[in-house]
Tab-separated table of C-alpha atoms in Angstrom:
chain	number	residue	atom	x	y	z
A	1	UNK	CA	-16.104	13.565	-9.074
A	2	UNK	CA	-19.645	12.502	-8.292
A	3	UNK	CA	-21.861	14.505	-5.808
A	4	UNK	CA	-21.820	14.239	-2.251
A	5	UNK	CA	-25.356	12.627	-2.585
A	6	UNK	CA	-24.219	9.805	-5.457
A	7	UNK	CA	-21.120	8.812	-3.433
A	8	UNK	CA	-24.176	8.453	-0.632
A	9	UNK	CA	-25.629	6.200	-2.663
A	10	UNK	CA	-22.811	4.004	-4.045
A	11	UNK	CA	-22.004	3.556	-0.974
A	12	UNK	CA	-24.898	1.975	-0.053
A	13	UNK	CA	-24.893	0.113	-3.508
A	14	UNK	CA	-21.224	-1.415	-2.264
A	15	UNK	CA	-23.321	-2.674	1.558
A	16	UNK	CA	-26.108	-4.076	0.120
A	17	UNK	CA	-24.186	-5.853	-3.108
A	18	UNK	CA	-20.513	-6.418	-1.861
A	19	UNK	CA	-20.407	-9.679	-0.228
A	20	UNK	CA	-22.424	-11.486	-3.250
A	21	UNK	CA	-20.112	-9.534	-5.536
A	22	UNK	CA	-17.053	-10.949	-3.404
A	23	UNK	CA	-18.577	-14.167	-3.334
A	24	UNK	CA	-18.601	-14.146	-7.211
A	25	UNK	CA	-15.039	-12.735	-7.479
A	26	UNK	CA	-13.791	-15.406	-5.577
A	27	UNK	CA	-15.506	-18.368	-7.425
A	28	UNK	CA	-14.046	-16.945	-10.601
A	29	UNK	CA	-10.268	-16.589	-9.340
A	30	UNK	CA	-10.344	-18.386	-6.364
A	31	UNK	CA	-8.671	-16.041	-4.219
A	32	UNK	CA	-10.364	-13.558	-1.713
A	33	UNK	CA	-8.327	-11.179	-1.385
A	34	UNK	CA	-8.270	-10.360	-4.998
A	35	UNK	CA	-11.902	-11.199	-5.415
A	36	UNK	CA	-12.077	-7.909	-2.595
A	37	UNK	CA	-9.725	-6.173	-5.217
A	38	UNK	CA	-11.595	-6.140	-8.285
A	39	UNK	CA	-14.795	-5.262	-6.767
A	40	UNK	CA	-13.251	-2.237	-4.997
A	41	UNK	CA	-11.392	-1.453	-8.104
A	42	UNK	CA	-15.347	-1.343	-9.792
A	43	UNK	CA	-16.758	1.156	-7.226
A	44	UNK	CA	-13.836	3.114	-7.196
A	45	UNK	CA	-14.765	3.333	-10.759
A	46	UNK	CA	-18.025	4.129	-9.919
A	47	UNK	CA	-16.958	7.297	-7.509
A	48	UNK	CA	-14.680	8.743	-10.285
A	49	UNK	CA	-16.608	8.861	-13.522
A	50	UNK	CA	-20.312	8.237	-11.924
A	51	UNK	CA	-21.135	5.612	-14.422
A	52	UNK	CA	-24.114	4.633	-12.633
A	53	UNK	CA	-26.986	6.369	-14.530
A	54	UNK	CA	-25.545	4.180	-17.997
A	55	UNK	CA	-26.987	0.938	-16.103
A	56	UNK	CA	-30.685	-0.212	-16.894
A	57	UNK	CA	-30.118	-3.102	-14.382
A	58	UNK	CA	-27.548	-1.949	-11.954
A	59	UNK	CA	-27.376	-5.128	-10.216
A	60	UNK	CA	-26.593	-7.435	-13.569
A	61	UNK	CA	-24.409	-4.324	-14.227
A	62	UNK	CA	-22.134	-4.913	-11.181
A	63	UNK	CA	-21.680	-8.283	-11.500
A	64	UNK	CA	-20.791	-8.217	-14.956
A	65	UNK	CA	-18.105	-5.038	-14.094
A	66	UNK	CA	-16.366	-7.649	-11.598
A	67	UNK	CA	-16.181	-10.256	-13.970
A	68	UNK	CA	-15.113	-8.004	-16.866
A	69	UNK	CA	-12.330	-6.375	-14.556
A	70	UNK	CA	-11.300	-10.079	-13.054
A	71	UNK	CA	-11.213	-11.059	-16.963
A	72	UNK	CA	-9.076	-8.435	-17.602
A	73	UNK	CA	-6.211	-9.127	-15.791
A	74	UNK	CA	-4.068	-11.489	-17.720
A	75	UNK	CA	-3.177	-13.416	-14.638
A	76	UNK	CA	-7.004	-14.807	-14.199
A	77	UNK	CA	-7.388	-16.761	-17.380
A	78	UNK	CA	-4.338	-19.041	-16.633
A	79	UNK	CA	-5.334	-19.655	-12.951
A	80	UNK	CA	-8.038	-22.668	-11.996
A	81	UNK	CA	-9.968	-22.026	-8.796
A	82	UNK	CA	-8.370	-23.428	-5.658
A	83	UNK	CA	-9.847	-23.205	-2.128
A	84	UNK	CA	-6.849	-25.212	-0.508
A	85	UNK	CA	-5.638	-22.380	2.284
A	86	UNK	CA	-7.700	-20.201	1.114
A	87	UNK	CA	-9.644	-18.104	4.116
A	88	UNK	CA	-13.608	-18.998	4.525
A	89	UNK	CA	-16.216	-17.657	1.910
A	90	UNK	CA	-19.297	-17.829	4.169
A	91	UNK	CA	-21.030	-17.585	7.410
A	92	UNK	CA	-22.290	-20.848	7.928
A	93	UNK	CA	-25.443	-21.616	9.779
A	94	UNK	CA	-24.392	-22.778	13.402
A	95	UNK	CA	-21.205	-21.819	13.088
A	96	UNK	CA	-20.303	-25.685	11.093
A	97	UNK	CA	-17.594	-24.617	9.816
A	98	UNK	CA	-16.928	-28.092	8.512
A	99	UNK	CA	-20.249	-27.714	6.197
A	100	UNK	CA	-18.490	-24.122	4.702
A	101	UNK	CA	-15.612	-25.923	4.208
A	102	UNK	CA	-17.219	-28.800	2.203
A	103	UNK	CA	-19.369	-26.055	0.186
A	104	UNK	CA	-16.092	-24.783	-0.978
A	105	UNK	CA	-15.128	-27.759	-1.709
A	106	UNK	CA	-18.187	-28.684	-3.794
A	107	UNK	CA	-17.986	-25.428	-5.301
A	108	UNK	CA	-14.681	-25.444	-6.601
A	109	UNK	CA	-15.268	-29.084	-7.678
A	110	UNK	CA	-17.743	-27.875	-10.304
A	111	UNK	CA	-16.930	-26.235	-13.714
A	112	UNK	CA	-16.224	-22.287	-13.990
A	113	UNK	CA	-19.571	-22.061	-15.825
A	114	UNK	CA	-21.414	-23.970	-13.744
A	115	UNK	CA	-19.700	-22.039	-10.682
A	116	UNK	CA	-20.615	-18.664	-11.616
A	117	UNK	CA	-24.308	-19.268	-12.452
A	118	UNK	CA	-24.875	-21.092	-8.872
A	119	UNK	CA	-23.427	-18.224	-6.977
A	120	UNK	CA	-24.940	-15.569	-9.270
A	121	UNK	CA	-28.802	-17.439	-8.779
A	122	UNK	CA	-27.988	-18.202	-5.119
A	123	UNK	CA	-25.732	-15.753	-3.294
A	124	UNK	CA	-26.094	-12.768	-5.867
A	125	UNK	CA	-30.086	-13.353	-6.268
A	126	UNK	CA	-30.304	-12.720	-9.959
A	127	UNK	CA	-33.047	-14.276	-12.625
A	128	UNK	CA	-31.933	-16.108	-15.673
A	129	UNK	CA	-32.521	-13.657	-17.347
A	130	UNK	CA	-30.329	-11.383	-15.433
A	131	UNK	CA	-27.728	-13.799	-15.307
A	132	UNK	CA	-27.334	-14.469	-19.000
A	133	UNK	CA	-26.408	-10.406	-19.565
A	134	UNK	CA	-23.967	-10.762	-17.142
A	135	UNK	CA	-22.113	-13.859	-18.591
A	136	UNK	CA	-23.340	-13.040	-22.332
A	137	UNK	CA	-25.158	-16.465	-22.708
A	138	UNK	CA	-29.096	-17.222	-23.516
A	139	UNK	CA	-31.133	-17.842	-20.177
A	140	UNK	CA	-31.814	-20.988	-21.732
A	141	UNK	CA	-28.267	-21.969	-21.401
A	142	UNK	CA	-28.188	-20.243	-18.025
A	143	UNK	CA	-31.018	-21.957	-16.357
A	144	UNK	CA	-29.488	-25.562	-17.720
A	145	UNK	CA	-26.089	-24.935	-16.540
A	146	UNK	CA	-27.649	-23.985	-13.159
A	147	UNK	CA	-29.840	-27.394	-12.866
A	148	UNK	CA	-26.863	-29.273	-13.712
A	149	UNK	CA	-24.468	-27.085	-10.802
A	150	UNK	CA	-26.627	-27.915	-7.754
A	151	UNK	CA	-27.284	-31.934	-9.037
A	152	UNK	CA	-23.504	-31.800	-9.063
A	153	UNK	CA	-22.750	-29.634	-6.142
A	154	UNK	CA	-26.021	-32.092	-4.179
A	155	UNK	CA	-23.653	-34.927	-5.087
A	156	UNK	CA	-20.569	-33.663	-3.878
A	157	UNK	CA	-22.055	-32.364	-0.699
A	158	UNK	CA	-23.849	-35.649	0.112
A	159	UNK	CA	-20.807	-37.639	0.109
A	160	UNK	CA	-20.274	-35.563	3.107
A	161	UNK	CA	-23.654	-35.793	4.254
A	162	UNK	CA	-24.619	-33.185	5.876
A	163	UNK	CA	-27.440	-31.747	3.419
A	164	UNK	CA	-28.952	-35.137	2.671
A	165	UNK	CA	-29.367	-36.663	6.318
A	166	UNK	CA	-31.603	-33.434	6.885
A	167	UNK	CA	-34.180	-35.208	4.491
B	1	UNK	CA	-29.363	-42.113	1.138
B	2	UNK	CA	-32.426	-40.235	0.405
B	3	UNK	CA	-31.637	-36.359	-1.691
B	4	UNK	CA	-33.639	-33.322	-1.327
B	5	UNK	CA	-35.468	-31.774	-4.048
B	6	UNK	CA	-33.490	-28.643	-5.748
B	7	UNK	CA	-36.069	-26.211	-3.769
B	8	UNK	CA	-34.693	-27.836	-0.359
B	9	UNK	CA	-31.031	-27.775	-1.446
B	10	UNK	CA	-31.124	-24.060	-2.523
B	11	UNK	CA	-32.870	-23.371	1.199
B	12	UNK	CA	-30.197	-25.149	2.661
B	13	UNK	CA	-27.286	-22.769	0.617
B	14	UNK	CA	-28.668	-19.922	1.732
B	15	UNK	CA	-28.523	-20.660	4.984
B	16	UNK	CA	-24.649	-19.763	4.135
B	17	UNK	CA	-24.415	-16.436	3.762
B	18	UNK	CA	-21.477	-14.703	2.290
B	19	UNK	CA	-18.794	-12.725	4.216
B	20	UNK	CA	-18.812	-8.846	4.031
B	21	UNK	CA	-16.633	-7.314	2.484
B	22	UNK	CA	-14.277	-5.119	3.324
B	23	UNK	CA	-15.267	-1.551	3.923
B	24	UNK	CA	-14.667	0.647	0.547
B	25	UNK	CA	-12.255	3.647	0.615
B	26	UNK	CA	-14.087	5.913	-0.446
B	27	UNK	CA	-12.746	9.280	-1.177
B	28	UNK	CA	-14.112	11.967	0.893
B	29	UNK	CA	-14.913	15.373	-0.640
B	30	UNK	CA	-13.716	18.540	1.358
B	31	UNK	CA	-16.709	20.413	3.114
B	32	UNK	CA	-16.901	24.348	1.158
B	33	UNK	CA	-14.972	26.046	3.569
B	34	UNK	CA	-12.084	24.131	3.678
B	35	UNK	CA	-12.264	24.156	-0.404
B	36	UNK	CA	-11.889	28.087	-0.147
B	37	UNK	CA	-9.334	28.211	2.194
B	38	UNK	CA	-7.364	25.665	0.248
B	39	UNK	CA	-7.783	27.644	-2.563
B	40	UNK	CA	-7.578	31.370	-1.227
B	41	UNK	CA	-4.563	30.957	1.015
B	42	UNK	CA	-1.773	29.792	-2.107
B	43	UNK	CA	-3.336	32.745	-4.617
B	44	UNK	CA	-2.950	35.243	-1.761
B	45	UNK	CA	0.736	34.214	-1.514
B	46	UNK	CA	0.846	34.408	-5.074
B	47	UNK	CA	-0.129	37.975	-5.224
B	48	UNK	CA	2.022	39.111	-2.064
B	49	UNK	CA	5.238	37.730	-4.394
B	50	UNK	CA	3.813	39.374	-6.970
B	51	UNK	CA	3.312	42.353	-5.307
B	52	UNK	CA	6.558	42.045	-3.734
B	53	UNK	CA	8.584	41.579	-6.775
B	54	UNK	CA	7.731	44.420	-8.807
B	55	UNK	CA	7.979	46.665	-5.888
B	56	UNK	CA	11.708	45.605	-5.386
B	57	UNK	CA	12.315	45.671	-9.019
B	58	UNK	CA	10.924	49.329	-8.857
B	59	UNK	CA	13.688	50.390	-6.679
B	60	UNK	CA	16.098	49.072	-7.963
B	61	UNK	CA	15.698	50.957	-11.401
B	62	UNK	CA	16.901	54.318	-11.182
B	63	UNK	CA	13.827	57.243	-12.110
B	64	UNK	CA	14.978	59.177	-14.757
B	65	UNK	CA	12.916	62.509	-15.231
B	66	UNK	CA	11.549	64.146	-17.947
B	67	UNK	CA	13.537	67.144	-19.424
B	68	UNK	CA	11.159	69.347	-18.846
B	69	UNK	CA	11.405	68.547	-14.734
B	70	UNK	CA	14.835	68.349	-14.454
B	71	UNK	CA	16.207	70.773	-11.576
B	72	UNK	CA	18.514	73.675	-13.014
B	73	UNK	CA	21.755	72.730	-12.556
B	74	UNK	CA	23.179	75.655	-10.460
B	75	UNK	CA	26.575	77.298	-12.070
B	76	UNK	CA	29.956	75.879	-10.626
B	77	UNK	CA	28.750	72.456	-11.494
B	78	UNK	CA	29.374	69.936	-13.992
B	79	UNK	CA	27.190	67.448	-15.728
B	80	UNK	CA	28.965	64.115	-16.942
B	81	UNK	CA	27.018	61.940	-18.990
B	82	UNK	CA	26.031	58.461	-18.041
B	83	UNK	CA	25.133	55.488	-19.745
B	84	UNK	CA	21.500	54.693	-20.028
B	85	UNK	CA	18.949	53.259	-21.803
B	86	UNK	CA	17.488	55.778	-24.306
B	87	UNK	CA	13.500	54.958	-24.472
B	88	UNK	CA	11.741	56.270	-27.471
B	89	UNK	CA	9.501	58.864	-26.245
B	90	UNK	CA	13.573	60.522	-24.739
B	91	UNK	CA	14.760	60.186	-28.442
B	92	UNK	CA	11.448	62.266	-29.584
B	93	UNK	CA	11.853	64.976	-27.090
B	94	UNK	CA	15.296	65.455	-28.124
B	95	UNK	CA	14.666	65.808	-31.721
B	96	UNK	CA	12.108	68.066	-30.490
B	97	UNK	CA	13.862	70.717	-28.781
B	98	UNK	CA	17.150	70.145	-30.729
B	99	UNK	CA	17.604	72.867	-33.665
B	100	UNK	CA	19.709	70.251	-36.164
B	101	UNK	CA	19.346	66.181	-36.179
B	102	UNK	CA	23.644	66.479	-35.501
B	103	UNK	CA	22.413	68.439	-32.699
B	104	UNK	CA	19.699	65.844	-31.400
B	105	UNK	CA	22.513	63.138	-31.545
B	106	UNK	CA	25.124	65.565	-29.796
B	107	UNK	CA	22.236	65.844	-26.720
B	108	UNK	CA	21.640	62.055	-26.586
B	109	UNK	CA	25.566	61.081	-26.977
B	110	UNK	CA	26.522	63.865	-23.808
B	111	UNK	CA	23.269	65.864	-22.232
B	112	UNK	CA	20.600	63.263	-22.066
B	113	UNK	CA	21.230	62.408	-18.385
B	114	UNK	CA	23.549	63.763	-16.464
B	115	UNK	CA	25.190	63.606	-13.059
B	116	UNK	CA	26.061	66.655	-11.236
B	117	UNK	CA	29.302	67.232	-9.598
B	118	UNK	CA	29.667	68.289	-6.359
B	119	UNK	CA	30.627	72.154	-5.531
B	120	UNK	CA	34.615	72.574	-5.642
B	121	UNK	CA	35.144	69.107	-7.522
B	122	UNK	CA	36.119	68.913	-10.658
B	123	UNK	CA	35.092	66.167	-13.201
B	124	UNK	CA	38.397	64.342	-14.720
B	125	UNK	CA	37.236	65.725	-18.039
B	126	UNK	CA	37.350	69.199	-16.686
B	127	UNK	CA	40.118	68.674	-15.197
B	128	UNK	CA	41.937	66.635	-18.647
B	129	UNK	CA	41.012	70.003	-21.099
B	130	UNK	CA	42.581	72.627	-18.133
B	131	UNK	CA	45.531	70.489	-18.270
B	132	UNK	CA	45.569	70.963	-21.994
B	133	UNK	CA	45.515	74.824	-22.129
B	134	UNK	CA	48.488	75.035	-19.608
């Protein structure tokens, strides 16, 4: 059991991290709710053994936890990402909800790959660099993937035009 | 329809900011003194059984004691031998004081404890050998 003083600051790791990490969770399996699983189950990980001081990049080393743990479970790798009915992601600027719903929709339009690296460069605010230890690829291969995401997720958002008539 | 530049379009995601998530349930450690309590209160009641225990099993076992204290048993009284456990340092004493080991085993088979009869009573023994003579 950690001390008083590193559950303090896990804590405060899980506010400043969570949503990005949920965000990520849920654009590997699609659901929420078990997105907010897994990332619990990584803290509460966290608060038992105190793995903490084993990270060199904490950050990269969260995200890769939640995917690791979200790989883990069996029921993941035969499930493709659906948003139909599933509860919003985001906050969207003036409350257009419409726009969150057609992110979504772009989102889950694209590939897993190229899903994970927009969120993780976007939402979660990691470098190539960080995002290639996280998904074990070369940040070559990251930073590609990525230019390819948003010139398919532009596309699928312009045929709803809200991002494009702002131009 | 004209398209932003990637710069522009990333601006514009961000504007969408993910939900929080739910708050974690974090375990919460007890402050000291609740820890000692928690802790002092079942080894107290532990000890009190304890204690307990081996005080009731201390009356219940009858004190035999040594020869050496035993009261004089006044005349016009009987001893009849009980059963009880002979300890080791009884069997020593016995071959101690006993002049032949036939002797030794006479004293732990009939004299090694004894009960005394009450005045006027008569033990069924006693009363068995009178029978006899008549």
């Amino acid at each position: 059991m950690p001390s008083a003083a590193e559950i303090d600051s896990i804590e405060r790791l899980y506010r400043s991290h969570s949503a990005a990490l949920v965000l990520f969770a849920a654009a590997i399996t699609g659901e929420r709710s078990r997105a907010q699983d897994a990332v619990q189950q990584v803290f509460l990980r966290l608060l038992e053994g105190g793995g903490l001081t084993r990270a060199s990049d904490l950050q990269a080393y969260l995200f890769a936890s939640v995917r690791n743990t979200i790989l883990n479970d069996a029921r993941a790798r035969q499930r493709d990402v659906s948003i139909e009915g599933e509860s919003a992601w985001f906050d969207p600027p003036n409350r257009d909800h419409f726009a969150e719903l057609n992110l979504r929709r772009a989102l889950a339009g694209l590939s897993d790959d190229q899903r994970q690296v927009t969120v993780l460069h976007v939402w979660g605010e990691l470098t190539f660099a960080q995002i290639a230890e996280v998904l074990g690829i070369s940040a070559n291969t990251a930073a590609s993937r990525y230019r390819y995401a948003l010139t398919n997720l532009r596309a699928a958002m312009c045929a709803w035009e809200e991002p494009c008539a702002n131009s | 329809m004209p398209i932003p530049d990637d710069e522009q379009f990333e601006k514009y995601l961000r504007q969408f900011k993910p939900l929080r998530a739910d708050p974690l349930p974090v375990p919460r450690r007890q402050p000291v003194l609740a820890r000692f309590w928690s802790f002092i209160v079942p080894a107290f009641a532990v000890i009190v059984l304890l204690a307990l225990f081996f005080m009731l099993r201390g009356r219940s076992r009858p004190v035999i004691a040594p020869r050496a204290e035993r009261p004089a048993i006044p005349e016009g009284r009987e001893e009849l031998a009980i059963a009880q456990p002979l300890t080791l340092q009884q069997a020593n004493e016995l071959m101690a004081h006993s002049p032949s080991f036939t002797a030794a085993l006479d004293n732990v088979a009939f004299q090694r404890q004894r009960r005394q009869v009450p005045q006027g009573s008569l033990s069924a023994l006693t009363a068995l050998s009178k029978e006899d003579k008549l």
